[in-house]
mmCIF file with all atom_site columns, C-alpha atoms in Angstrom:
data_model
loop_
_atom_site.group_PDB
_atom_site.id
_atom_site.type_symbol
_atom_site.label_atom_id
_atom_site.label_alt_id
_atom_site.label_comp_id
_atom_site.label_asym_id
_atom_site.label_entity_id
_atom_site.label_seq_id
_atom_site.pdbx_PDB_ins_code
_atom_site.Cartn_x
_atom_site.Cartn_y
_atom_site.Cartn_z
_atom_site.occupancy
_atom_site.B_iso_or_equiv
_atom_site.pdbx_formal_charge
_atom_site.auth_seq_id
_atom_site.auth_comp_id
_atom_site.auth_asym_id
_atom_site.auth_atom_id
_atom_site.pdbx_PDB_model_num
ATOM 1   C CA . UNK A 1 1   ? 15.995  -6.713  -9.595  1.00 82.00 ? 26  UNK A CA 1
ATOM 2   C CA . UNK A 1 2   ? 12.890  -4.848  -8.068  1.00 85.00 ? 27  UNK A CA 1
ATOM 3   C CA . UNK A 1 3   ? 11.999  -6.633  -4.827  1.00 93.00 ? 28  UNK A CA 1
ATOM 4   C CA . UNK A 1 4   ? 8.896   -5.644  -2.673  1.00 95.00 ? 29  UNK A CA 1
ATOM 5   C CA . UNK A 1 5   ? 8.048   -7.920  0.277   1.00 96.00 ? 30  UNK A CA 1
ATOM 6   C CA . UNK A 1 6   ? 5.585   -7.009  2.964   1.00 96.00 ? 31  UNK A CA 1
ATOM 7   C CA . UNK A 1 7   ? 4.861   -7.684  6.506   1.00 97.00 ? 32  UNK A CA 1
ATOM 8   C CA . UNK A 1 8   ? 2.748   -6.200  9.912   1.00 97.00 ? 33  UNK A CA 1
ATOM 9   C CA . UNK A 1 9   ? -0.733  -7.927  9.485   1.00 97.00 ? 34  UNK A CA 1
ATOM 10  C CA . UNK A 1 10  ? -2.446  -9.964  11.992  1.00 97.00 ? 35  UNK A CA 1
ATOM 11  C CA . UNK A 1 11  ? -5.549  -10.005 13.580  1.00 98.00 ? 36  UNK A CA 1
ATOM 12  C CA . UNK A 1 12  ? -7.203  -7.243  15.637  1.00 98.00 ? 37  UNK A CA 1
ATOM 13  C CA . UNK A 1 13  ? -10.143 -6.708  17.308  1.00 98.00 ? 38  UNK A CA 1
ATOM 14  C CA . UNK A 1 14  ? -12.227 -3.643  15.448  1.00 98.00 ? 39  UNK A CA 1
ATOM 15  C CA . UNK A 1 15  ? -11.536 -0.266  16.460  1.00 98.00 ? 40  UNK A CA 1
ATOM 16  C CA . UNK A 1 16  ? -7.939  -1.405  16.650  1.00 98.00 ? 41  UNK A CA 1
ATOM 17  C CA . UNK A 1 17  ? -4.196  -0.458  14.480  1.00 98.00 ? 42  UNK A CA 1
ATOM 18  C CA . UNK A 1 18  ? -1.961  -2.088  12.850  1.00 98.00 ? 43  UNK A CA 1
ATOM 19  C CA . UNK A 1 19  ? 0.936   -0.773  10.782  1.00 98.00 ? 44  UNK A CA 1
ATOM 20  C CA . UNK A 1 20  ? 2.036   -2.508  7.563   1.00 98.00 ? 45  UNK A CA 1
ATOM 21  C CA . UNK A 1 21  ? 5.594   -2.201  5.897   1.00 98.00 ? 46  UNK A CA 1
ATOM 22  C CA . UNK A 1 22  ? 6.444   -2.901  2.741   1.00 96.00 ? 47  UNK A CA 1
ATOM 23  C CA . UNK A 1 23  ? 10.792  -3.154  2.212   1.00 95.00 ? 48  UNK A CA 1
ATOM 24  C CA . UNK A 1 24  ? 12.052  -2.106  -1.278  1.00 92.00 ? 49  UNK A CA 1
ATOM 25  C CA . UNK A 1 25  ? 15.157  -3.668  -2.877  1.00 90.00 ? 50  UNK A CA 1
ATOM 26  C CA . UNK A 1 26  ? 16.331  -2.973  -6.057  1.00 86.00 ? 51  UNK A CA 1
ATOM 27  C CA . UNK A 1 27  ? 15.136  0.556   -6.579  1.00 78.00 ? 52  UNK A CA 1
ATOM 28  C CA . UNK A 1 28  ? 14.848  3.922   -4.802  1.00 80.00 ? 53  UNK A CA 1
ATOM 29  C CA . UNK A 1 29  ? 11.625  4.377   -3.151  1.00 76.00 ? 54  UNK A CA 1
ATOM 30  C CA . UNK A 1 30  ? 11.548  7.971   -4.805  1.00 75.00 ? 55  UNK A CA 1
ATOM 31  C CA . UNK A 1 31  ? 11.719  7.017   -7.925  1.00 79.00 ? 56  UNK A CA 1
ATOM 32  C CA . UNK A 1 32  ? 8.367   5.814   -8.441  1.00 83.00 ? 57  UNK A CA 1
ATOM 33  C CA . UNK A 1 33  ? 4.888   5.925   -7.391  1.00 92.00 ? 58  UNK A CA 1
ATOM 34  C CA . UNK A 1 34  ? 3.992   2.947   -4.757  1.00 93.00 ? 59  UNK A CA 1
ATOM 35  C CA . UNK A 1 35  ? 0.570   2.653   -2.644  1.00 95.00 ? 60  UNK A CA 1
ATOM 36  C CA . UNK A 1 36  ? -1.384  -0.340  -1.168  1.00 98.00 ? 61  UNK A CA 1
ATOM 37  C CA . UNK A 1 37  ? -3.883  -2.484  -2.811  1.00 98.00 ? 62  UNK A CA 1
ATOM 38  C CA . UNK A 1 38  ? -5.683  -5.243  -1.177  1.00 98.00 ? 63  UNK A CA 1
ATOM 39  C CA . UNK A 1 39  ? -8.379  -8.116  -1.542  1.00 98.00 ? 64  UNK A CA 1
ATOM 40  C CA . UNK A 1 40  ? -10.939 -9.318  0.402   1.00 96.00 ? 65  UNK A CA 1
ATOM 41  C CA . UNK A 1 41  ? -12.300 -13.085 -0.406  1.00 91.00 ? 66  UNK A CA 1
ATOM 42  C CA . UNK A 1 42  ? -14.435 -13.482 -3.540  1.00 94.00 ? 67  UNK A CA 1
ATOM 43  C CA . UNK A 1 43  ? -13.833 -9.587  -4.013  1.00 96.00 ? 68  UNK A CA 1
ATOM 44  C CA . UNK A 1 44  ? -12.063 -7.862  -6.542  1.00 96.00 ? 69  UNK A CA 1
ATOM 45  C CA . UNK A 1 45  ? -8.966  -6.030  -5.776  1.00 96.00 ? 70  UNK A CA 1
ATOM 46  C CA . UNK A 1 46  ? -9.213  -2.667  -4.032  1.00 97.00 ? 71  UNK A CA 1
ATOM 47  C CA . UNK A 1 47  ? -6.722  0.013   -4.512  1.00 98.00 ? 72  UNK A CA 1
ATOM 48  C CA . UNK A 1 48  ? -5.961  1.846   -0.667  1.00 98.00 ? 73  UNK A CA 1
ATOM 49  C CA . UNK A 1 49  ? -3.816  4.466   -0.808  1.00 98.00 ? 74  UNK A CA 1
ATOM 50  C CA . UNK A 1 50  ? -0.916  5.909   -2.874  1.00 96.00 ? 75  UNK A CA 1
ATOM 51  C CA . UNK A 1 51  ? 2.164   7.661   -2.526  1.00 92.00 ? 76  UNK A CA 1
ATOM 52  C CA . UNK A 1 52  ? 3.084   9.875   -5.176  1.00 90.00 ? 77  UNK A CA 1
ATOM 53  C CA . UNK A 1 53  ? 6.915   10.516  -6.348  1.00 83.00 ? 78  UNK A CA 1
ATOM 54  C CA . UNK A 1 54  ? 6.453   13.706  -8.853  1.00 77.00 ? 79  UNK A CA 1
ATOM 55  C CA . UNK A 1 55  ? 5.243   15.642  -5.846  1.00 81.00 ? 80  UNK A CA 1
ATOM 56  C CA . UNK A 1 56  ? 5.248   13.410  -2.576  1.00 84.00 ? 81  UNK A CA 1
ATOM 57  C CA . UNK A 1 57  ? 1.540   13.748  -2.369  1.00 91.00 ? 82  UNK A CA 1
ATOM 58  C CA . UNK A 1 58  ? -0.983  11.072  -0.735  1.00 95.00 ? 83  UNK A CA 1
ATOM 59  C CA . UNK A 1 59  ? -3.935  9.757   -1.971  1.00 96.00 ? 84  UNK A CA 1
ATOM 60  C CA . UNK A 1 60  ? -6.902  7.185   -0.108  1.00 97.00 ? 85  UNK A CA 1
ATOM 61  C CA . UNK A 1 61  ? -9.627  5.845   -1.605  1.00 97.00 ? 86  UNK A CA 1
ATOM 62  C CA . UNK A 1 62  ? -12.663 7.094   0.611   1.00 97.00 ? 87  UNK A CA 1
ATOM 63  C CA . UNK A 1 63  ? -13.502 4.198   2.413   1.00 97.00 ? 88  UNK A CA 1
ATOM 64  C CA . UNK A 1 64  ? -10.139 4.689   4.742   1.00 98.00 ? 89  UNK A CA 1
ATOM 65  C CA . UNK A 1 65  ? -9.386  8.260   4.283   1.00 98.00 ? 90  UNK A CA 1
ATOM 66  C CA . UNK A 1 66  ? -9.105  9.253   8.200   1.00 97.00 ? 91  UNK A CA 1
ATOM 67  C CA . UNK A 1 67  ? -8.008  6.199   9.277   1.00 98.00 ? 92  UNK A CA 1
ATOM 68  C CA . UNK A 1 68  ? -5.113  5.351   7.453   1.00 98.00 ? 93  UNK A CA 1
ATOM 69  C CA . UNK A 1 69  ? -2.287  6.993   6.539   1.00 98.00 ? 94  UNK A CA 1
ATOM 70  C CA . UNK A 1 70  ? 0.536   6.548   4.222   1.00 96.00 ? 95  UNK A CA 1
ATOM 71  C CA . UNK A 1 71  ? 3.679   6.882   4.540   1.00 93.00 ? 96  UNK A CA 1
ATOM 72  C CA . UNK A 1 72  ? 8.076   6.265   3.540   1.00 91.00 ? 97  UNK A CA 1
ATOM 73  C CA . UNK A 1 73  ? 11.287  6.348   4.732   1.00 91.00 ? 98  UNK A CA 1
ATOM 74  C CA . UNK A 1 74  ? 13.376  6.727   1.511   1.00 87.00 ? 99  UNK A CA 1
ATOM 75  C CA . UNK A 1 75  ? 16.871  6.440   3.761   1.00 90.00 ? 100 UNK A CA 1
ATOM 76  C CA . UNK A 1 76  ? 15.865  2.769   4.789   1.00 93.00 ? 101 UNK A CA 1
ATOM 77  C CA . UNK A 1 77  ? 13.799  2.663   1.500   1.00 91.00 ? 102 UNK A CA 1
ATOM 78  C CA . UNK A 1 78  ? 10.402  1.606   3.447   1.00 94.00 ? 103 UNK A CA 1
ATOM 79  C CA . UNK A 1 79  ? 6.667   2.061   2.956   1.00 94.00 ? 104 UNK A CA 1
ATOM 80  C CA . UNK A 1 80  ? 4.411   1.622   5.620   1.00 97.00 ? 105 UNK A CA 1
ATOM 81  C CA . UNK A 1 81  ? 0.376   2.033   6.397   1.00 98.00 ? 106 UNK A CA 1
ATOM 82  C CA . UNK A 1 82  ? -0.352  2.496   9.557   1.00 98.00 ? 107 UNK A CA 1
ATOM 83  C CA . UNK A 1 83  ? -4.088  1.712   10.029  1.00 98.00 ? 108 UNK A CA 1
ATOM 84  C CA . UNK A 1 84  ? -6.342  3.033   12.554  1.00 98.00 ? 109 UNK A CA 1
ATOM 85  C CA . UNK A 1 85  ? -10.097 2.227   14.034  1.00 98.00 ? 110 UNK A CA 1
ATOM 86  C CA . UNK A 1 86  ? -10.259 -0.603  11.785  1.00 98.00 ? 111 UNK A CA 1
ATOM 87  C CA . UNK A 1 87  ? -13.393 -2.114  10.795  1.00 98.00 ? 112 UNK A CA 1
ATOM 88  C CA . UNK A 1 88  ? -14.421 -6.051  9.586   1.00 97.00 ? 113 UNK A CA 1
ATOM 89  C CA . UNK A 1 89  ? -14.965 -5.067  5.825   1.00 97.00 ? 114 UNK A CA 1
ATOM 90  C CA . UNK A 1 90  ? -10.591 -3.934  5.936   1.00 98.00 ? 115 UNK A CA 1
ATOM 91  C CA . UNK A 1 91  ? -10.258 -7.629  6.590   1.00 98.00 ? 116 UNK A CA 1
ATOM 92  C CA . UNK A 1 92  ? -7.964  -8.822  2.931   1.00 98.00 ? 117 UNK A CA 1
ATOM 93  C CA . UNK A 1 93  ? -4.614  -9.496  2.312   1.00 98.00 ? 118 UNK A CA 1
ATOM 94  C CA . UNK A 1 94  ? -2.760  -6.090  1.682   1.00 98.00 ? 119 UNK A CA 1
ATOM 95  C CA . UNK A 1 95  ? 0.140   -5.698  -1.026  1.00 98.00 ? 120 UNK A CA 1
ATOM 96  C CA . UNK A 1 96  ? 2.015   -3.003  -1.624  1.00 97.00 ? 121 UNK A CA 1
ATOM 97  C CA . UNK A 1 97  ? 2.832   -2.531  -5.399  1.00 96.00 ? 122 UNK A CA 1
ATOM 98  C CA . UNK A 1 98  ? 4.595   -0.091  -7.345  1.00 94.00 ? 123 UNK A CA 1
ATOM 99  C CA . UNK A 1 99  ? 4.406   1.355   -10.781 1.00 93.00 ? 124 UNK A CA 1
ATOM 100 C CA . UNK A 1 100 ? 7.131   0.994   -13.559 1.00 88.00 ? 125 UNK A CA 1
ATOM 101 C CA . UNK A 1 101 ? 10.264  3.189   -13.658 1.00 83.00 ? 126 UNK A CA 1
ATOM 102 C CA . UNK A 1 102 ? 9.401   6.988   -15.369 1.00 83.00 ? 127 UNK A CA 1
ATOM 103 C CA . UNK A 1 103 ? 5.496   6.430   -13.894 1.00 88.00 ? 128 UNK A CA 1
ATOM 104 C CA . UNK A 1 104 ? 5.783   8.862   -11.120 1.00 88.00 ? 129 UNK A CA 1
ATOM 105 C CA . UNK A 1 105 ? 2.171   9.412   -10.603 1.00 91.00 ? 130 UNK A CA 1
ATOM 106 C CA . UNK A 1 106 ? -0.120  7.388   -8.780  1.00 93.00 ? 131 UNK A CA 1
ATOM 107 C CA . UNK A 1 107 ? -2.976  5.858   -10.301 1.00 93.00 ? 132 UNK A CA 1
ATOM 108 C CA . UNK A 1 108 ? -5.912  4.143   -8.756  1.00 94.00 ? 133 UNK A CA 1
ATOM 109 C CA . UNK A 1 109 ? -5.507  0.916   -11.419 1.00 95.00 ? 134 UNK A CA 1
ATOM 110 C CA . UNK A 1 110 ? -3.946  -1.891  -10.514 1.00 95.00 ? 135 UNK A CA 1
ATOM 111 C CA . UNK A 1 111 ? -2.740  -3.014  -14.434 1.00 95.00 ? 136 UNK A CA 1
ATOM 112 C CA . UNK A 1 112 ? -0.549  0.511   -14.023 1.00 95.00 ? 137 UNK A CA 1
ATOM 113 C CA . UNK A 1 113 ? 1.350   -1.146  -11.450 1.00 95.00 ? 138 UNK A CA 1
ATOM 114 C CA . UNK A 1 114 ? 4.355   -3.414  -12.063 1.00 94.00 ? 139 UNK A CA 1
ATOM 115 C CA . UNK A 1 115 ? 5.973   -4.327  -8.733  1.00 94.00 ? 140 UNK A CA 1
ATOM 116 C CA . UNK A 1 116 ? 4.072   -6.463  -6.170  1.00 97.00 ? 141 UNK A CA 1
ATOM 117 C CA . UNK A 1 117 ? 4.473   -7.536  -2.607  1.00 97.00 ? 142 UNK A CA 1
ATOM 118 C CA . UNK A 1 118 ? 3.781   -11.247 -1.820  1.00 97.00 ? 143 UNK A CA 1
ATOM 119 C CA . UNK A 1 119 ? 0.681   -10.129 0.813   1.00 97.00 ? 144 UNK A CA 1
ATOM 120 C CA . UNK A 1 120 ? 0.075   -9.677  4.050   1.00 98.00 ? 145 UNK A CA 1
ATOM 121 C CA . UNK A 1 121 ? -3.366  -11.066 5.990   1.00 98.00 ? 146 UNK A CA 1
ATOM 122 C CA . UNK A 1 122 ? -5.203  -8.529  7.859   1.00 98.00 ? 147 UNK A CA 1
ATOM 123 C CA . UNK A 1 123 ? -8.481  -10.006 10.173  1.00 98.00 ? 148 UNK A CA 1
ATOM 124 C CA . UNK A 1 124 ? -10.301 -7.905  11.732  1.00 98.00 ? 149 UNK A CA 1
ATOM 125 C CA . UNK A 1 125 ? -12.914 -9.731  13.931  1.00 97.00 ? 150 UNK A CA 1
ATOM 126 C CA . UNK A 1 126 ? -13.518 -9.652  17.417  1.00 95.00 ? 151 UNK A CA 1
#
């Protein structure tokens, strides 16, 4: 059984990191596509970021491309996003989430995705 469960938020001041981690059971991180998603109150949900398995590219959706980055470690079978100068408007709870077996490409649409972290808060306030 597929098991995603995330942790690492908190609050920070703005201009401050964090690094979130997402821990896979019941697959190999390298067999699928997995990224972040997350959702602010009364907002819809936001894809992040994405980690593609056919060629172990990366992919951010503009409003944090430079500040965060993406990353795995397939030995411990780990996804993380570290997250740099953040800003109020990243304040939402982050989930990791990853797409079916066979869908090795990363999409920006969270229906495509079958696997989902329980959340993790992220406040960014000062």
């Amino acid at each position: 059984q597929v098991q995603l469960v995330d942790s690492g938020g908190g609050l920070v001041q703005p201009g401050g990191s964090l690094r979130l981690s997402c821990a896979a059971s019941g697959y190999t991180l390298d067999d699928y596509a997995i990224g972040w998603f997350r959702q602010a109150p009364g907002k819809e949900r936001e894809w992040v970021s994405c980690f593609s398995s056919s060629d172990g590219n990366t992919y951010y959706a503009d409003s944090v491309k430079g500040r965060f980055t993406i990353s795995r470690d397939n030995a411990k079978n780990m996804l993380y996003l570290q997250m740099n100068s953040l800003k109020p408007e990243d304040t939402a709870v982050y989930y990791c989430a990853a797409r079916p077996r066979g869908y090795y490409y990363c999409s920006g649409d969270g229906s495509d995705y079958y696997y989902w972290g329980q959340g993790t808060q992220v406040t960014v306030s000062s």
